[in-house]
Short mmCIF file of C-alpha atoms and ligand atoms in Angstrom, two decimals:
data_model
loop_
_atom_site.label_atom_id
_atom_site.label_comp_id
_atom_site.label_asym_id
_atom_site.label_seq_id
_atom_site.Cartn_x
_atom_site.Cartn_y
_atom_site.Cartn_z
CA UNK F 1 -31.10 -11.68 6.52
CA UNK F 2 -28.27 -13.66 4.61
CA UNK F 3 -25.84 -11.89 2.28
CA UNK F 4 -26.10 -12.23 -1.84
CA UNK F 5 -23.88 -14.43 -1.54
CA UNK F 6 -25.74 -16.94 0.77
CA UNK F 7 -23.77 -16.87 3.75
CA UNK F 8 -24.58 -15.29 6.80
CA UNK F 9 -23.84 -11.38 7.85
CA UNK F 10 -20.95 -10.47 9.41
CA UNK F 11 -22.06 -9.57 12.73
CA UNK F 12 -23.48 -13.35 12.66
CA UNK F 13 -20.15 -14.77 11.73
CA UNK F 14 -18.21 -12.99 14.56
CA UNK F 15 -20.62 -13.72 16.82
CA UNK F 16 -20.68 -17.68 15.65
CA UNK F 17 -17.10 -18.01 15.47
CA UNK F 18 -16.22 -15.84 18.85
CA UNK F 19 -13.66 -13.45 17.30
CA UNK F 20 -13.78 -10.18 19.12
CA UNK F 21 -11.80 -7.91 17.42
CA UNK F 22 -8.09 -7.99 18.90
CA UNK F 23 -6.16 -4.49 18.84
CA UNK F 24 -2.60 -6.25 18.59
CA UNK F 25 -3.50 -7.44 15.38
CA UNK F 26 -4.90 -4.37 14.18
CA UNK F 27 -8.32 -5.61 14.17
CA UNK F 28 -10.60 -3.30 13.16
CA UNK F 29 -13.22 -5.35 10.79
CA UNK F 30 -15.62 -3.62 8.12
CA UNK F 31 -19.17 -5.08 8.38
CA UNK F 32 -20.66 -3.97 5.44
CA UNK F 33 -20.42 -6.08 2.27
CA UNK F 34 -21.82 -2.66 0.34
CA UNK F 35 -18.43 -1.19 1.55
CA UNK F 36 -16.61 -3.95 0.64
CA UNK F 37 -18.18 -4.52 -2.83
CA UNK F 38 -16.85 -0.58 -3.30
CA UNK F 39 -13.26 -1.46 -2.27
CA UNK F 40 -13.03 -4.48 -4.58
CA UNK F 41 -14.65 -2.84 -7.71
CA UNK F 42 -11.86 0.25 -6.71
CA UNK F 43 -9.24 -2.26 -7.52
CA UNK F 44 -10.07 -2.97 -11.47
CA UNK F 45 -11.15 -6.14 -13.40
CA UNK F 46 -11.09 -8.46 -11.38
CA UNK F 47 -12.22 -11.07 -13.45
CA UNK F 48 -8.89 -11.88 -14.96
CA UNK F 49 -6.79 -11.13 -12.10
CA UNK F 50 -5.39 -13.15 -9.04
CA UNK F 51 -5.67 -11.50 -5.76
CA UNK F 52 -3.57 -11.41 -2.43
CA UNK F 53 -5.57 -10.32 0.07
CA UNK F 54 -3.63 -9.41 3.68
CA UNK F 55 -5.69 -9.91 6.79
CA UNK F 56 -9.02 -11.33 5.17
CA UNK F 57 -10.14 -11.62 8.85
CA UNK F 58 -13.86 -12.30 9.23
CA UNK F 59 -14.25 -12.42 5.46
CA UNK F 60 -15.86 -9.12 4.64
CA UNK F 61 -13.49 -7.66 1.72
CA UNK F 62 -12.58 -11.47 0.82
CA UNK F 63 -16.19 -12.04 -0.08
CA UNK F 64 -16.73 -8.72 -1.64
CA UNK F 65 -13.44 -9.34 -3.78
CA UNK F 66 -15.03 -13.04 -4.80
CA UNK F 67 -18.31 -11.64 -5.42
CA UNK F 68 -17.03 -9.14 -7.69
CA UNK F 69 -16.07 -11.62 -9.70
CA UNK F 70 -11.78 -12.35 -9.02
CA UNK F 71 -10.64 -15.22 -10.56
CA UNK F 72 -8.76 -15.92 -7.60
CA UNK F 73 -8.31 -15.08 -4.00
CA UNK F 74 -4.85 -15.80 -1.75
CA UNK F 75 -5.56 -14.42 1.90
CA UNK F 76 -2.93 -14.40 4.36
CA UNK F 77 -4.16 -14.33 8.39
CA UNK F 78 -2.45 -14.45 11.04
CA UNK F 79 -4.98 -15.03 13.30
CA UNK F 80 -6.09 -18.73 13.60
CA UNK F 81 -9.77 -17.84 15.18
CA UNK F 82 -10.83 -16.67 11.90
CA UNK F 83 -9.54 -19.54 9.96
CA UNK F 84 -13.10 -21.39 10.43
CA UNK F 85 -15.32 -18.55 8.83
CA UNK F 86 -12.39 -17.89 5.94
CA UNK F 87 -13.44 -21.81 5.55
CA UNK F 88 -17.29 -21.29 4.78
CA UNK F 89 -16.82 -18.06 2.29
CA UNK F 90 -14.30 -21.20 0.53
CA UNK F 91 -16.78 -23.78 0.01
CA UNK F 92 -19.49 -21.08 -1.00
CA UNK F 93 -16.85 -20.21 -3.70
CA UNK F 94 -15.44 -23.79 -4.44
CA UNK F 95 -11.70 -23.72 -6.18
CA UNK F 96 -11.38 -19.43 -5.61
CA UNK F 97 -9.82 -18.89 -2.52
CA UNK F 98 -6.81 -20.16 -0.71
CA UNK F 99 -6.25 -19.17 2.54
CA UNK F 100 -2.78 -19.28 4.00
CA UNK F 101 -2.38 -19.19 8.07
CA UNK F 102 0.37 -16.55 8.64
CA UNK F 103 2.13 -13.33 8.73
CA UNK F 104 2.01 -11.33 5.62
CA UNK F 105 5.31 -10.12 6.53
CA UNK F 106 7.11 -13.87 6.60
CA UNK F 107 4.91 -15.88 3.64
CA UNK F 108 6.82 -16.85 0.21
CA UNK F 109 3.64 -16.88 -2.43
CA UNK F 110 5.89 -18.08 -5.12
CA UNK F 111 4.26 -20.67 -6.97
CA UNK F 112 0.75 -19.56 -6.12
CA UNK F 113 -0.45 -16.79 -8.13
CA UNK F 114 -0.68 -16.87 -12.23
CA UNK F 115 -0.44 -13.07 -13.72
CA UNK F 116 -1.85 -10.64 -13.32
CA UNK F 117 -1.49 -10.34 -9.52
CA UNK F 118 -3.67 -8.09 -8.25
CA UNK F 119 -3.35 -6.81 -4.37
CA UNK F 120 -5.62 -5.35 -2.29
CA UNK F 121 -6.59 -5.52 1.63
CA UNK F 122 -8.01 -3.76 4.28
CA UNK F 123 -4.14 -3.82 5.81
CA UNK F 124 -3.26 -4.25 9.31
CA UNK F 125 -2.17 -0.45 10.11
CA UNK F 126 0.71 -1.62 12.27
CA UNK F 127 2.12 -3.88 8.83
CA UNK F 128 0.96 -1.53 6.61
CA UNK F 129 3.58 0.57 5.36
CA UNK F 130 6.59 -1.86 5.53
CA UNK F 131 4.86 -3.78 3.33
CA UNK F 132 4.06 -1.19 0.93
CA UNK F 133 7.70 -0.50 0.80
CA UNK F 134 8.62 -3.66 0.08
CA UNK F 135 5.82 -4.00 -2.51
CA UNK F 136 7.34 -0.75 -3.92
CA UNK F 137 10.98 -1.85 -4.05
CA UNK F 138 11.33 -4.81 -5.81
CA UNK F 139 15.03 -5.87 -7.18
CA UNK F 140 13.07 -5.55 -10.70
CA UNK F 141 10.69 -3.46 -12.06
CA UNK F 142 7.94 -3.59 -13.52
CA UNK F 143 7.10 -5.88 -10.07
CA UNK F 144 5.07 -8.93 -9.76
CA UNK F 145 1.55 -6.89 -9.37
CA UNK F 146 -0.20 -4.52 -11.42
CA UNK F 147 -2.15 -3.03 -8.99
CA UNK F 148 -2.42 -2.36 -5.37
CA UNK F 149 -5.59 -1.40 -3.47
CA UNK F 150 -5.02 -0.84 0.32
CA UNK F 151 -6.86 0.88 3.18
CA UNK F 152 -4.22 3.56 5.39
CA UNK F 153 -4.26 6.01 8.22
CA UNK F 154 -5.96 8.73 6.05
CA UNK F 155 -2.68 10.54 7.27
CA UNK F 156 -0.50 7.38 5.21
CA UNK F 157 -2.67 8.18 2.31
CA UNK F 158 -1.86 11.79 2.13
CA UNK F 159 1.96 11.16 2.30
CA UNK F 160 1.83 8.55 -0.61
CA UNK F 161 -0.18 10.83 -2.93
CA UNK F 162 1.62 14.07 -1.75
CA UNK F 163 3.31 16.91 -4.14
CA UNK F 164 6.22 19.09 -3.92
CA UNK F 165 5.20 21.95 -1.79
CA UNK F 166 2.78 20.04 0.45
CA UNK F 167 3.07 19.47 4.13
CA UNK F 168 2.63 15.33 3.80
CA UNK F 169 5.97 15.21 0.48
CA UNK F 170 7.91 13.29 2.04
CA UNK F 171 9.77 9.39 1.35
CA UNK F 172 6.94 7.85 0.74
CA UNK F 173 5.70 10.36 -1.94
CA UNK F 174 8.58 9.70 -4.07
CA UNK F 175 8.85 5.80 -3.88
CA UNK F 176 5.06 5.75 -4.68
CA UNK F 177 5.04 7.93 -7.88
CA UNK F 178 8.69 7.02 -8.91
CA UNK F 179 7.27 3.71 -10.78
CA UNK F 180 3.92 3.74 -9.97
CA UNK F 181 0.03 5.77 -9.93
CA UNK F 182 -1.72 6.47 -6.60
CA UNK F 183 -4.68 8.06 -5.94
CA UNK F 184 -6.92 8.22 -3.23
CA UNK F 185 -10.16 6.49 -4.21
CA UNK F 186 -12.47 6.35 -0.84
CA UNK F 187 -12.38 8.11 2.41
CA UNK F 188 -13.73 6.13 5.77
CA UNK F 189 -14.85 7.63 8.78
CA UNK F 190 -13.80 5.65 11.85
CA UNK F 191 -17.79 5.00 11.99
CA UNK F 192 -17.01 1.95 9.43
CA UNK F 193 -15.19 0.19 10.97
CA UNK F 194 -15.96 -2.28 13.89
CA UNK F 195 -14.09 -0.83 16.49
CA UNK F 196 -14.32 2.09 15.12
CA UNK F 197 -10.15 3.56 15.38
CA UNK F 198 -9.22 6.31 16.49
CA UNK F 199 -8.58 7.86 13.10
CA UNK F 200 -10.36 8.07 9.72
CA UNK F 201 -8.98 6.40 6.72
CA UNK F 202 -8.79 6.04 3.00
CA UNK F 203 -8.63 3.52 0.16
CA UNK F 204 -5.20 3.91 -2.05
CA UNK F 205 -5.22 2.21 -5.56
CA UNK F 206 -1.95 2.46 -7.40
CA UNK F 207 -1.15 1.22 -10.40
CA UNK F 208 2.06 -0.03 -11.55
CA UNK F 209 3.88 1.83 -14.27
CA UNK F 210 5.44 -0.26 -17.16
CA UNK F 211 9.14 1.60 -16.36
CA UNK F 212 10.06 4.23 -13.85
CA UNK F 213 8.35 7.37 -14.63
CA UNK F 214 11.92 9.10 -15.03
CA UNK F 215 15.35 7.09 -15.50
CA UNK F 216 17.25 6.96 -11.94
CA UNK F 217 19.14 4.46 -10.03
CA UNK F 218 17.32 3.27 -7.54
CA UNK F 219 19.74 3.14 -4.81
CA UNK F 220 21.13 6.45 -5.44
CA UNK F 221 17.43 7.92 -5.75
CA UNK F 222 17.13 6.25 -1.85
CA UNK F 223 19.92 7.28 -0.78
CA UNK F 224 19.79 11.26 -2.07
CA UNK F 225 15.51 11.04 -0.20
CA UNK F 226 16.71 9.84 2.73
CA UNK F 227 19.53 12.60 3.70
CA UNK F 228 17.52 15.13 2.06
CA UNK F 229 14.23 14.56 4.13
CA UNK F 230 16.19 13.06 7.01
CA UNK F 231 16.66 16.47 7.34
CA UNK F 232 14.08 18.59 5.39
CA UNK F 233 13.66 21.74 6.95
CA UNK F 234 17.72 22.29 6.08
CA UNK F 235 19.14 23.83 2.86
CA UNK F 236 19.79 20.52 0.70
CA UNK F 237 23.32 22.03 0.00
CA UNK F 238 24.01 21.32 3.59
CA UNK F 239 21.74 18.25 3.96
CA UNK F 240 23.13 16.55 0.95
CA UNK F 241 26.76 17.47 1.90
CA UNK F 242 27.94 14.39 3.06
CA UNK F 243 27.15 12.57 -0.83
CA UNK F 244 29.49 14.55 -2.96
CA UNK F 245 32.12 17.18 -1.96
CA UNK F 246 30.53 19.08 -4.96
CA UNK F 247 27.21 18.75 -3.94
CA UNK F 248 26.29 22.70 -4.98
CA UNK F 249 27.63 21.84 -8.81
CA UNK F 250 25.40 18.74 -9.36
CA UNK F 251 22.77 20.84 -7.59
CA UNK F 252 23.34 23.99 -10.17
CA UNK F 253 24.13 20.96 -12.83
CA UNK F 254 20.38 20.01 -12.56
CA UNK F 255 18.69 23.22 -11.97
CA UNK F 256 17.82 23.05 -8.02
CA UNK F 257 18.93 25.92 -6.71
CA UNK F 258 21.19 24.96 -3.69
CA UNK F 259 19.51 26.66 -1.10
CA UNK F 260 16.19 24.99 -1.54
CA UNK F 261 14.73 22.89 1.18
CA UNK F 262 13.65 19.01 -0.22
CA UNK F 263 10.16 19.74 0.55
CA UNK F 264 10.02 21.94 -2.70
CA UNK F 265 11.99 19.40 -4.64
CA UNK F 266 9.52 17.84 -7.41
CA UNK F 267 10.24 14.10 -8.38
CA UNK F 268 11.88 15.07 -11.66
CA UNK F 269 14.09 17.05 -10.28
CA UNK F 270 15.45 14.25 -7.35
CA UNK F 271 15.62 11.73 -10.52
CA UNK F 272 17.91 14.33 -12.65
CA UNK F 273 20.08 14.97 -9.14
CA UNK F 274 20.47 11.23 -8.49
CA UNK F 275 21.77 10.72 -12.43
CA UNK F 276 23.81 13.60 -11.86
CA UNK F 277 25.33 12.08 -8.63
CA UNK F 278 25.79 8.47 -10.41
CA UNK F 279 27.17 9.78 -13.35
CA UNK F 280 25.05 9.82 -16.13
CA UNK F 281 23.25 13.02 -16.07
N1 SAM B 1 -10.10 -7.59 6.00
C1 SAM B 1 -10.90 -7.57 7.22
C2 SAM B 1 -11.94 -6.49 7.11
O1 SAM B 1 -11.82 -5.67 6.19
O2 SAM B 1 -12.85 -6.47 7.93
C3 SAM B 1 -10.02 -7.38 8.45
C4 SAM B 1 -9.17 -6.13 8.47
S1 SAM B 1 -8.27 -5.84 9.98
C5 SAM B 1 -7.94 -4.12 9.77
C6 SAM B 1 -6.65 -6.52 9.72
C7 SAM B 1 -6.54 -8.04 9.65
O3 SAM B 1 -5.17 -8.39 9.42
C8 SAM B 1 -6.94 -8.78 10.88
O4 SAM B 1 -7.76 -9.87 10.55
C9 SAM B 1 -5.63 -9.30 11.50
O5 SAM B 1 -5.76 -10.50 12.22
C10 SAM B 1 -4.78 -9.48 10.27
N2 SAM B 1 -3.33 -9.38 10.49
C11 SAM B 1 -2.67 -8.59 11.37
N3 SAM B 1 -1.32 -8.70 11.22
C12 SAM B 1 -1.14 -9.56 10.18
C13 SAM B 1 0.01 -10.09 9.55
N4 SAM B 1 1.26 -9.73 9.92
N5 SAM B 1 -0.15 -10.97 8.53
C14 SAM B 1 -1.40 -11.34 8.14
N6 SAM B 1 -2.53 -10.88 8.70
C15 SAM B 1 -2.41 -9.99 9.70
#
C-alpha cells in the first residue's frame, strides 16, 4: 500500500535500494511514517521554519518532517546507498529538500538555511551528543536555531532533563537548561526501530531561550561543572580547590555550603558561584 504521500513504504524502499541497516553508522531506521509524523509535529510549526535534519537515511522522519508541512528540509547523510531514495522523497516534494552527502560532524550549512532554523533528527547515537554540545555552545547566544528535536539513549535523555538531587544531574544537565528548555516528549521501545537496539529511547525537544536563564560566563560556568562533577561524589570545597585559593569564601559568598557534593548543586546556584569566581557576583 503506498504512503500519503505517494511514495512507496519503507520496507519497499530498503528493500529496492539494498540498504541493510549498517551498525557503524548507527543505523537503526524507524519504519513507521505514523511515528515519524509524531516526531515532526513534536518539533513545532513547521510551516515557517527551515529544518536540518542529521542522518535522513531511508527517508522516514525526512518525509514525515515534509509532510507536516516544513518549509524546508537540509539532510545531511553520510551514507551514499541512501542517497537514491533521499532522491525520490525530493522530486515528490519539488524545491523542499536538499540533501547534502556527508558527515554532520564536518558540513559548513552557512548560506543554506533562512531563519528560523529548526533541527531535528533521529541522530546517529555514536554523533549524538558531541553534536548537541556543540549545538549548545555557540560563541553567541541566542544560537542559530530555535529549536532542537532529537532522538537519545533514553539514558542521554534523562541526563539532559535531569535536576539537582537526581542520579542522571550531571554536565549535560546544566549546558541544556543554562540557555535553553528540554523536555522529554516521546519514549521508544527498541521494538521501533529496525534493528531494534539494544536500548530504549526518547524524543528531546528543547527550545532555545532568548538569553541565558541566569547571567554567567560561559567559560567560567564550564570550567567550575567540569571540576565539580569531574569529581562529584567529593565535597566541592575540595573538588573546586584548585580554581581559587578561597574557594570556601565564594562558596559561603553564594550560599552553597562548602561541604556539599555538586550533585545537590541547583543551576542557580553554579551561575551565582561562577559570577562570584569571575568577579562580578
Ligand atoms: N532518520 C532515519 C530514521 O529515522 O529511520 C535514520 C536514523 S539512523 C539512527 C542514523 C542515520 O544517520 C543513518 O542513516 C546513518 O547513515 C546516518 N549517519 C551516521 N553518522 C552520520 C554522520 N556523522 N553524519 C551524517 N549522517 C550520519
Amino acid at each position: 500500500m503506498a504512503a500519503i504521500d505517494g511514495l512507496p513504504p519503507l520496507r519497499e524502499v530498503i528493500a529496492t535500494h539494498g540498504l541493510s541497516a549498517r551498525k557503524a553508522l548507527g543505523q537503526n531506521f524507524i519504519l513507521d511514517l505514523n511515528l515519524t509524523a509524531r516526531i515532526a509535529r513534536a518539533a513545532g510549526d513547521l510551516a515557517a521554519a527551515d529544518v536540518i535534519e542529521v542522518g535522513p537515511g531511508p527517508g522516514g522522519l525526512t518525509r514525515g518532517l515534509l509532510a507536516e508541512g516544513a518549509r524546508k528540509v537540509v539532510a545531511i547523510e553520510k551514507d551514499s546507498r541512501c542517497l537514491p531514495a533521499l532522491a525520490e522523497i525530493a522530486a515528490a516534494y519539488p524545491g523542499r529538500l536538499e540533501v547534502i552527502e556527508g558527515d554532520a560532524l564536518q558540513v559548513d550549512l552557512s548560506g543554506r538555511l533562512t531563519p528560523p532554523v529548526k533541527v531535528v533528527a533521529n541522530l546517529p547515537y555514536n554523533v549524538g551528543t558531541e553534536l548537541l554540545v556543540r549545538w549548545l555552545t555557540p560563541p553567541d547566544w541566542p544560537p542559530f536555531w530555535t529549536s532542537l528535536t532529537l532522538m537519545f539513549q533514553k539514558e542521554v535523555a534523562q541526563r539532559i532533563v535531569a535536576r539537582a538531587g537526581d542520579d542522571a544531574y550531571g554536565r549535560l544537565a546544566i549546558l541544556a537548561q543554562w540557555r535553553a528548555e528540554p523536555r522529554i516528549v516521546l519514549d521508544l521501545p527498541p521494538q521501533a526501530f529496525v534493528p531494534p537496539p539494544k536500548v530504549s529511547s526518547a524524543v528531546v525537544h528543547l527550545e532555545a531561550l532568548p538569553a541565558p536563564r541566569f547571567p554567567a560566563n560561559a567559560r567560567v560556568l564550564s570550567t567550575l561543572t567540569a571540576a565539580a562533577f569531574g569529581q562529584r561524589r567529593k565535597m566541592l570545597r575540595s573538588s573546586l580547590k584548585g580554581l581559587s585559593p578561597d574557594i570556601e569564601a565564594h562558596l559561603n559568598a553564594v550560599g552553597i555550603p562548602p561541604t556539599e557534593r555538586a550533585e545537590q548543586v541547583p543551576l542557580e546556584a553554579f551561575c551565582a558561584l561562577a559570577r562570584s569566581l569571575d568577579g562580578n557576583s
